[in-house]
Short mmCIF file of N, CA and C in Angstrom, two decimals:
data_model
loop_
_atom_site.label_atom_id
_atom_site.label_comp_id
_atom_site.label_asym_id
_atom_site.label_seq_id
_atom_site.Cartn_x
_atom_site.Cartn_y
_atom_site.Cartn_z
N MET A 413 -14.79 9.67 2.61
CA MET A 413 -13.63 11.04 2.37
C MET A 413 -12.43 10.41 3.19
N TYR A 414 -11.45 10.99 2.70
CA TYR A 414 -10.23 10.71 3.88
C TYR A 414 -8.98 11.49 4.02
N TYR A 415 -8.19 11.69 4.50
CA TYR A 415 -7.13 12.50 5.01
C TYR A 415 -6.22 11.55 5.34
N ILE A 416 -4.66 11.68 4.91
CA ILE A 416 -3.65 10.69 5.51
C ILE A 416 -2.48 12.04 5.45
N ARG A 417 -2.00 11.72 6.50
CA ARG A 417 -0.20 12.42 6.61
C ARG A 417 0.65 11.36 7.17
N LYS A 418 1.71 11.78 6.58
CA LYS A 418 3.05 10.49 6.72
C LYS A 418 3.70 10.99 8.11
N LEU A 419 4.19 10.56 9.10
CA LEU A 419 5.06 11.05 10.02
C LEU A 419 6.46 11.43 9.27
N ASP A 420 6.71 12.57 10.19
CA ASP A 420 7.78 13.22 9.45
C ASP A 420 8.94 12.07 9.50
N GLU A 421 9.88 11.57 8.77
CA GLU A 421 10.75 10.90 8.87
C GLU A 421 11.90 10.77 9.84
N ASN A 422 12.06 12.24 10.42
CA ASN A 422 13.04 12.20 11.28
C ASN A 422 12.55 11.80 12.48
N ARG A 423 11.03 11.79 13.02
CA ARG A 423 10.66 11.12 14.24
C ARG A 423 10.34 9.61 14.39
N SER A 424 10.48 8.75 13.07
CA SER A 424 10.52 7.69 13.02
C SER A 424 11.46 7.08 12.18
N SER A 425 12.05 5.68 12.67
CA SER A 425 13.04 5.04 11.91
C SER A 425 12.24 4.03 10.98
N ILE A 426 10.69 4.04 10.89
CA ILE A 426 10.13 3.09 10.42
C ILE A 426 9.72 3.76 9.15
N SER A 427 9.91 3.50 7.58
CA SER A 427 9.56 4.23 6.58
C SER A 427 8.01 4.19 6.59
N ASN A 428 7.39 5.07 6.24
CA ASN A 428 5.89 5.27 6.00
C ASN A 428 4.90 5.15 7.10
N SER A 429 5.42 5.59 8.15
CA SER A 429 4.99 5.82 9.39
C SER A 429 3.86 6.81 9.54
N LEU A 430 2.65 6.48 10.14
CA LEU A 430 1.82 7.34 9.79
C LEU A 430 1.58 8.80 10.81
N HIS A 431 1.17 9.54 10.63
CA HIS A 431 1.31 10.85 11.56
C HIS A 431 -0.39 11.06 11.72
N THR A 432 -1.40 10.81 10.67
CA THR A 432 -2.65 10.88 11.03
C THR A 432 -3.72 10.28 9.97
N VAL A 433 -4.63 9.48 10.05
CA VAL A 433 -5.54 9.16 9.34
C VAL A 433 -6.99 9.52 10.00
N ILE A 434 -7.90 10.30 8.82
CA ILE A 434 -9.14 10.72 9.26
C ILE A 434 -9.79 10.62 8.08
N VAL A 435 -11.37 9.65 8.53
CA VAL A 435 -12.12 9.10 7.65
C VAL A 435 -13.43 10.13 8.06
N LYS A 436 -14.13 10.50 6.83
CA LYS A 436 -15.49 11.31 7.31
C LYS A 436 -16.56 11.04 6.46
N LYS A 437 -17.80 10.48 6.75
CA LYS A 437 -18.76 10.30 5.97
C LYS A 437 -19.50 11.44 6.40
N THR A 438 -20.77 11.60 5.51
CA THR A 438 -21.99 12.15 5.84
C THR A 438 -22.89 11.32 5.21
N ILE A 439 -23.82 11.30 6.20
CA ILE A 439 -24.97 10.24 6.13
C ILE A 439 -26.26 10.71 6.91
N ASN A 440 -27.43 11.18 6.03
CA ASN A 440 -28.63 12.07 6.56
C ASN A 440 -28.00 13.31 7.64
N ASN A 441 -27.15 14.00 7.09
CA ASN A 441 -26.81 15.38 7.36
C ASN A 441 -25.92 15.40 8.70
N TYR A 442 -25.71 14.09 9.21
CA TYR A 442 -24.91 13.63 10.18
C TYR A 442 -23.63 13.56 9.62
N VAL A 443 -22.57 14.25 10.00
CA VAL A 443 -20.91 14.09 9.89
C VAL A 443 -20.45 13.33 10.64
N TYR A 444 -20.13 11.89 10.29
CA TYR A 444 -19.06 11.05 11.30
C TYR A 444 -17.94 10.90 10.97
N ILE A 445 -16.63 11.04 12.05
CA ILE A 445 -15.41 11.42 11.95
C ILE A 445 -14.81 10.31 12.66
N SER A 446 -13.77 9.53 12.15
CA SER A 446 -13.09 8.91 12.93
C SER A 446 -11.58 8.89 12.35
N ALA A 447 -10.77 8.88 13.78
CA ALA A 447 -9.62 9.73 13.31
C ALA A 447 -8.22 8.71 14.35
N ILE A 448 -6.94 8.61 13.76
CA ILE A 448 -5.99 8.16 14.53
C ILE A 448 -4.68 9.30 14.15
N GLY A 449 -4.25 9.63 14.76
CA GLY A 449 -3.01 10.52 14.75
C GLY A 449 -2.17 10.81 15.96
N TYR A 450 -1.46 11.47 15.86
CA TYR A 450 0.06 11.43 16.78
C TYR A 450 -0.35 12.68 17.50
N GLY A 451 -0.04 12.37 18.90
CA GLY A 451 -0.61 13.24 19.82
C GLY A 451 0.83 14.09 20.45
N GLY A 452 2.11 13.40 20.01
CA GLY A 452 3.09 14.02 20.61
C GLY A 452 4.01 12.94 21.86
N GLY A 453 4.99 13.27 21.70
CA GLY A 453 5.66 12.03 22.56
C GLY A 453 5.82 10.82 22.34
N GLY A 454 5.59 10.37 20.91
CA GLY A 454 5.58 9.12 20.68
C GLY A 454 4.23 8.56 20.80
N VAL A 455 3.23 9.23 21.49
CA VAL A 455 2.02 8.69 21.67
C VAL A 455 0.60 9.31 20.59
N PHE A 456 0.05 7.87 20.06
CA PHE A 456 -0.94 8.38 18.96
C PHE A 456 -2.40 8.19 19.97
N GLU A 457 -3.11 9.13 19.59
CA GLU A 457 -4.22 9.40 20.21
C GLU A 457 -5.55 9.08 19.37
N GLU A 458 -6.39 9.06 19.58
CA GLU A 458 -7.87 8.66 18.66
C GLU A 458 -8.98 9.32 18.99
N PHE A 459 -9.87 9.59 18.07
CA PHE A 459 -11.32 10.23 17.93
C PHE A 459 -12.49 9.52 17.15
N CYS A 460 -13.33 9.82 17.59
CA CYS A 460 -14.71 9.04 16.91
C CYS A 460 -15.93 9.96 17.02
N GLY A 461 -16.68 10.75 16.54
CA GLY A 461 -17.51 11.31 16.53
C GLY A 461 -18.35 11.83 15.42
N LYS A 462 -19.99 12.12 16.12
CA LYS A 462 -20.96 12.23 15.12
C LYS A 462 -21.59 13.71 15.50
N PHE A 463 -21.63 14.62 14.51
CA PHE A 463 -22.19 16.08 14.67
C PHE A 463 -23.25 16.41 13.43
N ILE A 464 -24.21 17.07 14.07
CA ILE A 464 -25.01 17.69 13.03
C ILE A 464 -25.16 19.18 13.38
N TYR A 465 -25.60 19.97 12.00
CA TYR A 465 -25.60 21.51 12.48
C TYR A 465 -27.30 21.44 12.65
N ASP A 466 -27.43 22.11 14.03
CA ASP A 466 -28.97 22.16 14.51
C ASP A 466 -29.16 23.56 14.22
N ASP A 467 -30.34 24.04 13.14
CA ASP A 467 -30.98 25.13 12.89
C ASP A 467 -31.65 26.17 14.12
N ASP A 468 -32.20 25.23 14.70
CA ASP A 468 -32.78 26.16 15.94
C ASP A 468 -31.79 26.77 16.60
N LYS A 469 -30.64 26.01 17.23
CA LYS A 469 -29.71 26.03 18.12
C LYS A 469 -28.49 27.19 17.50
N GLU A 470 -28.59 27.22 16.16
CA GLU A 470 -27.47 27.87 15.38
C GLU A 470 -26.30 27.40 15.65
N GLY A 471 -25.84 25.95 15.34
CA GLY A 471 -24.40 25.60 16.19
C GLY A 471 -24.44 23.94 15.69
N PHE A 472 -23.39 23.41 15.86
CA PHE A 472 -23.26 22.03 15.57
C PHE A 472 -23.24 21.56 16.78
N ILE A 473 -24.31 20.37 17.04
CA ILE A 473 -23.96 19.38 18.13
C ILE A 473 -23.57 18.04 18.02
N GLY A 474 -22.91 17.78 18.99
CA GLY A 474 -22.32 16.49 18.70
C GLY A 474 -21.90 15.22 19.97
N LEU A 475 -21.65 14.22 19.40
CA LEU A 475 -21.30 13.21 20.57
C LEU A 475 -20.24 12.58 20.14
N PHE A 476 -19.02 12.46 21.15
CA PHE A 476 -17.86 11.92 20.78
C PHE A 476 -16.90 11.08 21.60
N SER A 477 -16.28 10.16 21.41
CA SER A 477 -15.58 9.56 22.39
C SER A 477 -13.99 9.79 21.94
N LEU A 478 -12.85 9.52 23.09
CA LEU A 478 -11.62 9.59 22.59
C LEU A 478 -11.11 8.05 22.07
N TYR A 479 -11.89 7.74 21.47
CA TYR A 479 -11.42 6.59 20.42
C TYR A 479 -11.82 6.31 19.07
N HIS A 480 -11.31 5.49 18.25
CA HIS A 480 -11.50 5.30 17.00
C HIS A 480 -12.60 4.70 16.32
N ASP A 481 -12.88 3.61 18.01
CA ASP A 481 -13.77 2.62 17.58
C ASP A 481 -14.62 2.62 19.10
N PRO A 482 -15.26 3.48 19.28
CA PRO A 482 -15.98 3.30 20.54
C PRO A 482 -17.29 2.29 20.79
N GLU A 483 -17.30 2.07 22.04
CA GLU A 483 -18.76 1.30 22.36
C GLU A 483 -19.84 2.15 22.88
N GLU A 484 -19.37 3.41 23.47
CA GLU A 484 -20.15 4.63 24.08
C GLU A 484 -19.45 5.65 23.76
N TRP A 485 -20.68 6.74 23.57
CA TRP A 485 -20.26 8.06 23.54
C TRP A 485 -20.18 8.70 24.63
N GLU A 486 -18.73 9.14 24.91
CA GLU A 486 -18.24 9.51 25.98
C GLU A 486 -18.70 11.00 26.25
N LYS A 487 -18.81 12.06 25.24
CA LYS A 487 -19.15 13.54 25.76
C LYS A 487 -20.22 14.16 24.56
N ASN A 488 -21.14 15.23 24.93
CA ASN A 488 -21.90 15.82 24.27
C ASN A 488 -21.41 16.99 23.82
N SER A 489 -21.25 17.63 22.58
CA SER A 489 -20.91 18.91 22.49
C SER A 489 -22.05 20.19 21.94
N PHE A 490 -21.85 21.14 22.20
CA PHE A 490 -22.61 22.13 21.62
C PHE A 490 -21.42 23.05 20.86
N GLU A 491 -21.14 23.14 19.49
CA GLU A 491 -19.87 24.07 18.68
C GLU A 491 -18.80 23.68 19.61
N SER A 492 -17.95 24.20 20.33
CA SER A 492 -16.69 23.93 20.82
C SER A 492 -16.64 23.85 22.41
N GLU A 493 -18.08 23.54 22.78
CA GLU A 493 -17.94 23.13 24.51
C GLU A 493 -18.67 21.70 24.58
N ILE A 494 -18.12 21.33 25.85
CA ILE A 494 -18.37 20.04 26.19
C ILE A 494 -19.73 20.26 26.94
N ILE A 495 -21.15 19.73 26.49
CA ILE A 495 -22.21 20.35 27.74
C ILE A 495 -22.54 19.22 28.90
N ASN A 496 -21.85 17.62 28.36
CA ASN A 496 -22.29 17.09 29.30
C ASN A 496 -21.57 15.57 28.75
N GLU A 497 -21.11 14.42 29.86
CA GLU A 497 -20.71 13.38 29.27
C GLU A 497 -21.58 12.19 29.97
N PRO A 498 -22.45 11.73 28.74
CA PRO A 498 -23.55 10.93 28.91
C PRO A 498 -23.14 9.47 29.09
N PHE A 499 -21.67 9.13 28.58
CA PHE A 499 -21.21 7.57 28.59
C PHE A 499 -22.62 6.50 27.98
N GLU A 500 -23.05 6.93 26.98
CA GLU A 500 -24.21 6.13 26.35
C GLU A 500 -24.01 5.07 25.25
N LEU A 501 -24.06 3.97 25.37
CA LEU A 501 -24.06 3.01 23.87
C LEU A 501 -24.51 3.78 22.92
N ILE A 502 -23.65 3.56 22.02
CA ILE A 502 -23.80 3.87 20.61
C ILE A 502 -24.74 3.10 20.04
N SER A 503 -25.60 3.47 18.99
CA SER A 503 -27.44 2.84 18.95
C SER A 503 -26.78 1.86 17.45
N ASP A 504 -27.10 0.97 17.42
CA ASP A 504 -27.10 -0.19 16.13
C ASP A 504 -26.74 0.58 15.05
N GLY A 505 -27.50 1.32 14.66
CA GLY A 505 -27.14 2.41 13.36
C GLY A 505 -26.11 2.93 13.37
N ASP A 506 -25.75 3.46 14.49
CA ASP A 506 -24.47 4.49 14.38
C ASP A 506 -23.36 3.52 14.51
N LYS A 507 -23.44 2.32 15.27
CA LYS A 507 -22.34 1.57 15.35
C LYS A 507 -21.82 0.58 14.04
N ALA A 508 -22.62 0.66 12.86
CA ALA A 508 -22.70 -0.03 12.22
C ALA A 508 -21.70 0.93 11.05
N ILE A 509 -22.19 2.23 11.20
CA ILE A 509 -21.26 3.40 10.03
C ILE A 509 -20.14 3.32 10.81
N ILE A 510 -19.86 3.36 12.23
CA ILE A 510 -18.46 3.24 13.00
C ILE A 510 -17.58 2.34 12.37
N ASN A 511 -18.28 1.16 12.44
CA ASN A 511 -17.60 -0.18 12.20
C ASN A 511 -17.07 0.15 10.35
N GLN A 512 -17.86 0.59 9.95
CA GLN A 512 -17.91 0.31 8.24
C GLN A 512 -16.60 1.50 8.20
N MET A 513 -16.12 2.48 8.99
CA MET A 513 -15.54 3.81 9.12
C MET A 513 -14.04 2.69 9.53
N THR A 514 -14.01 2.01 10.62
CA THR A 514 -12.67 1.40 11.35
C THR A 514 -12.33 0.49 10.34
N ASP A 515 -13.34 -0.59 9.60
CA ASP A 515 -12.77 -1.29 8.62
C ASP A 515 -12.09 -0.51 7.64
N GLU A 516 -12.54 0.37 7.05
CA GLU A 516 -11.97 1.11 6.11
C GLU A 516 -10.46 1.77 6.47
N ILE A 517 -10.48 2.23 7.45
CA ILE A 517 -8.86 2.29 8.04
C ILE A 517 -8.34 1.35 8.01
N TRP A 518 -8.42 0.00 8.68
CA TRP A 518 -7.51 -0.72 8.54
C TRP A 518 -7.72 -1.86 7.51
N ASN A 519 -8.40 -1.61 6.74
CA ASN A 519 -8.13 -2.72 5.63
C ASN A 519 -7.89 -1.97 4.16
N GLU A 520 -8.06 -0.42 4.33
CA GLU A 520 -7.85 0.15 3.11
C GLU A 520 -6.39 1.26 3.15
N TYR A 521 -6.18 1.85 4.62
CA TYR A 521 -5.19 2.56 4.81
C TYR A 521 -4.10 2.62 5.28
N LEU A 522 -4.44 1.57 6.34
CA LEU A 522 -2.91 1.20 7.45
C LEU A 522 -2.84 -0.07 7.26
N ILE A 523 -1.49 -0.54 7.83
CA ILE A 523 -1.29 -1.77 8.51
C ILE A 523 -0.72 -1.56 10.01
N TYR A 524 -1.05 -2.35 10.84
CA TYR A 524 -0.16 -2.23 12.11
C TYR A 524 0.70 -3.13 12.06
N ASP A 525 2.47 -2.69 12.43
CA ASP A 525 3.24 -3.55 12.71
C ASP A 525 3.59 -3.81 14.17
N GLU A 526 2.99 -5.23 14.65
CA GLU A 526 3.02 -5.54 15.86
C GLU A 526 4.58 -5.59 16.48
N ASP A 527 5.72 -5.89 15.76
CA ASP A 527 6.93 -5.78 16.14
C ASP A 527 7.41 -4.30 16.64
N SER A 528 6.93 -3.48 15.95
CA SER A 528 7.17 -2.28 15.99
C SER A 528 6.28 -1.24 16.77
N GLU A 529 5.14 -1.81 16.79
CA GLU A 529 4.11 -1.20 17.34
C GLU A 529 4.12 0.39 16.87
N THR A 530 4.18 -0.19 15.22
CA THR A 530 3.85 0.70 14.15
C THR A 530 2.60 0.84 13.18
N ARG A 531 1.87 1.98 13.08
CA ARG A 531 0.93 2.37 12.22
C ARG A 531 1.82 2.51 10.78
N ILE A 532 1.51 1.85 9.98
CA ILE A 532 2.06 2.00 8.41
C ILE A 532 0.84 2.28 7.51
N ILE A 533 1.29 3.35 6.67
CA ILE A 533 0.56 3.84 5.56
C ILE A 533 0.79 2.85 4.50
N ARG A 534 -0.10 2.42 3.94
CA ARG A 534 -0.11 1.46 2.64
C ARG A 534 0.29 1.80 1.37
N GLU A 535 1.23 1.28 1.04
CA GLU A 535 1.85 1.78 -0.05
C GLU A 535 1.65 2.28 -1.28
N ASN A 536 -0.11 2.27 -1.39
CA ASN A 536 -0.65 2.77 -2.53
C ASN A 536 -0.91 4.13 -2.50
N TYR A 537 -1.26 4.38 -0.91
CA TYR A 537 -1.22 5.80 -0.67
C TYR A 537 0.11 6.59 -0.32
N ILE A 538 0.98 5.94 0.00
CA ILE A 538 2.12 6.71 0.00
C ILE A 538 2.65 6.94 -1.56
N ASN A 539 2.49 6.32 -2.17
CA ASN A 539 2.64 6.76 -3.81
C ASN A 539 1.70 8.21 -4.39
N LYS A 540 0.70 8.33 -3.79
CA LYS A 540 -0.34 9.52 -3.96
C LYS A 540 0.17 10.66 -3.48
N MET A 541 0.79 10.52 -2.18
CA MET A 541 1.34 11.64 -1.76
C MET A 541 2.30 12.92 -2.12
N THR A 542 1.64 13.96 -1.72
CA THR A 542 2.48 15.13 -2.07
C THR A 542 3.01 15.91 -0.42
N ASP A 543 4.18 16.30 -0.89
CA ASP A 543 4.37 16.42 0.85
C ASP A 543 3.98 16.26 1.82
N GLU A 544 3.98 14.85 1.80
CA GLU A 544 3.51 13.76 2.95
C GLU A 544 2.15 13.73 3.46
N ILE A 545 1.68 14.15 2.01
CA ILE A 545 -0.14 14.23 2.76
C ILE A 545 -0.89 13.73 1.46
N THR A 546 -1.60 13.09 1.63
CA THR A 546 -2.71 12.46 0.52
C THR A 546 -4.19 12.48 0.87
N ASN A 547 -5.43 12.67 -0.06
CA ASN A 547 -6.43 13.03 0.61
C ASN A 547 -7.74 12.53 -0.35
N SER A 548 -8.49 12.16 -0.35
CA SER A 548 -9.48 12.04 -1.13
C SER A 548 -9.90 13.30 -2.03
N ASP A 549 -10.50 13.13 -3.39
CA ASP A 549 -10.62 14.18 -4.48
C ASP A 549 -11.58 15.33 -3.37
N ASP A 550 -12.72 14.50 -2.85
CA ASP A 550 -13.79 15.18 -2.24
C ASP A 550 -13.62 15.66 -0.78
N TRP A 551 -12.30 15.84 -0.20
CA TRP A 551 -12.11 15.80 1.01
C TRP A 551 -12.28 17.35 1.11
N ASP A 552 -13.04 17.73 2.57
CA ASP A 552 -13.05 18.70 3.04
C ASP A 552 -12.72 19.09 4.56
N THR A 553 -12.81 20.19 5.12
CA THR A 553 -12.50 20.20 6.56
C THR A 553 -13.72 20.67 7.07
N ASP A 554 -14.86 20.66 6.39
CA ASP A 554 -16.08 21.09 7.04
C ASP A 554 -16.56 20.19 8.47
N VAL A 555 -16.52 20.55 9.70
CA VAL A 555 -16.77 20.18 10.91
C VAL A 555 -15.29 19.40 11.41
N VAL A 556 -14.52 18.88 10.58
CA VAL A 556 -13.36 18.27 10.75
C VAL A 556 -12.38 19.59 11.74
N ASP A 557 -12.50 20.93 11.04
CA ASP A 557 -11.76 21.90 11.79
C ASP A 557 -12.21 22.45 13.36
N LEU A 558 -13.82 22.24 13.23
CA LEU A 558 -14.23 22.44 14.57
C LEU A 558 -13.69 21.47 15.79
N VAL A 559 -13.70 20.18 15.13
CA VAL A 559 -13.64 18.98 16.05
C VAL A 559 -12.06 19.09 16.53
N SER A 560 -10.90 19.27 15.20
CA SER A 560 -9.26 19.31 15.55
C SER A 560 -9.29 20.38 16.77
N ASN A 561 -9.65 21.39 16.32
CA ASN A 561 -9.31 22.67 17.03
C ASN A 561 -9.65 22.87 18.55
N SER A 562 -11.18 21.66 18.65
CA SER A 562 -11.54 22.08 20.28
C SER A 562 -11.69 20.55 20.94
N PHE A 563 -11.64 19.25 20.26
CA PHE A 563 -12.22 18.15 21.10
C PHE A 563 -10.71 17.08 21.38
N TRP A 564 -10.08 17.11 19.90
CA TRP A 564 -9.38 15.78 19.82
C TRP A 564 -7.58 16.11 20.53
N TRP A 565 -6.97 15.09 20.52
CA TRP A 565 -6.11 15.37 21.45
C TRP A 565 -4.59 15.42 20.07
N LEU A 566 -4.97 14.94 19.13
CA LEU A 566 -4.49 14.76 17.85
C LEU A 566 -3.27 16.20 17.63
N THR A 567 -1.69 16.42 17.43
CA THR A 567 -1.21 17.35 17.26
C THR A 567 -1.52 18.25 15.97
N LEU A 568 -2.42 17.17 14.98
CA LEU A 568 -3.09 17.90 13.79
C LEU A 568 -4.29 19.00 13.74
N SER A 569 -4.38 19.84 13.40
CA SER A 569 -5.50 20.64 13.64
C SER A 569 -5.56 21.15 12.13
N PHE A 570 -6.93 21.78 12.07
CA PHE A 570 -7.30 22.16 10.73
C PHE A 570 -7.67 23.74 10.95
N ASP A 571 -7.57 24.59 10.11
CA ASP A 571 -7.65 26.12 10.38
C ASP A 571 -8.98 26.40 10.08
N TRP A 572 -9.84 27.36 10.95
CA TRP A 572 -11.06 27.62 10.72
C TRP A 572 -11.55 28.20 9.94
#
């Protein structure tokens, strides 16, 4: 599942510049999210997380880092609160999923222009855009809304 938003052309001299890309996968009831997006002031922020709904606690618990391709989980959360900062290595299984998502971002959706230091959306996704946005047919904001409003520093957030 993906969501891609183009940067407003008034903010960039480079055509087809990225505002935000989010890749979301659900595996064994865990929701994995990897994102790169505009954080304001010409700076891009990143996010990667793993979340699951806990029936006993009646809420989402998760692990996340402020990188789209982290080596360790930086924070542990329950709903919209950070519980602790474990800085624990990501398991091999989770790392394989994250690597797949990272590859999808860079091989399918984006190109990085070293000269301008710009993340550019691939042309085939630009052609699918309506109002500077495109997403997969199965895109939903479940879990992304909680994460975007609570933890990441991207300027894009989704309504609850």
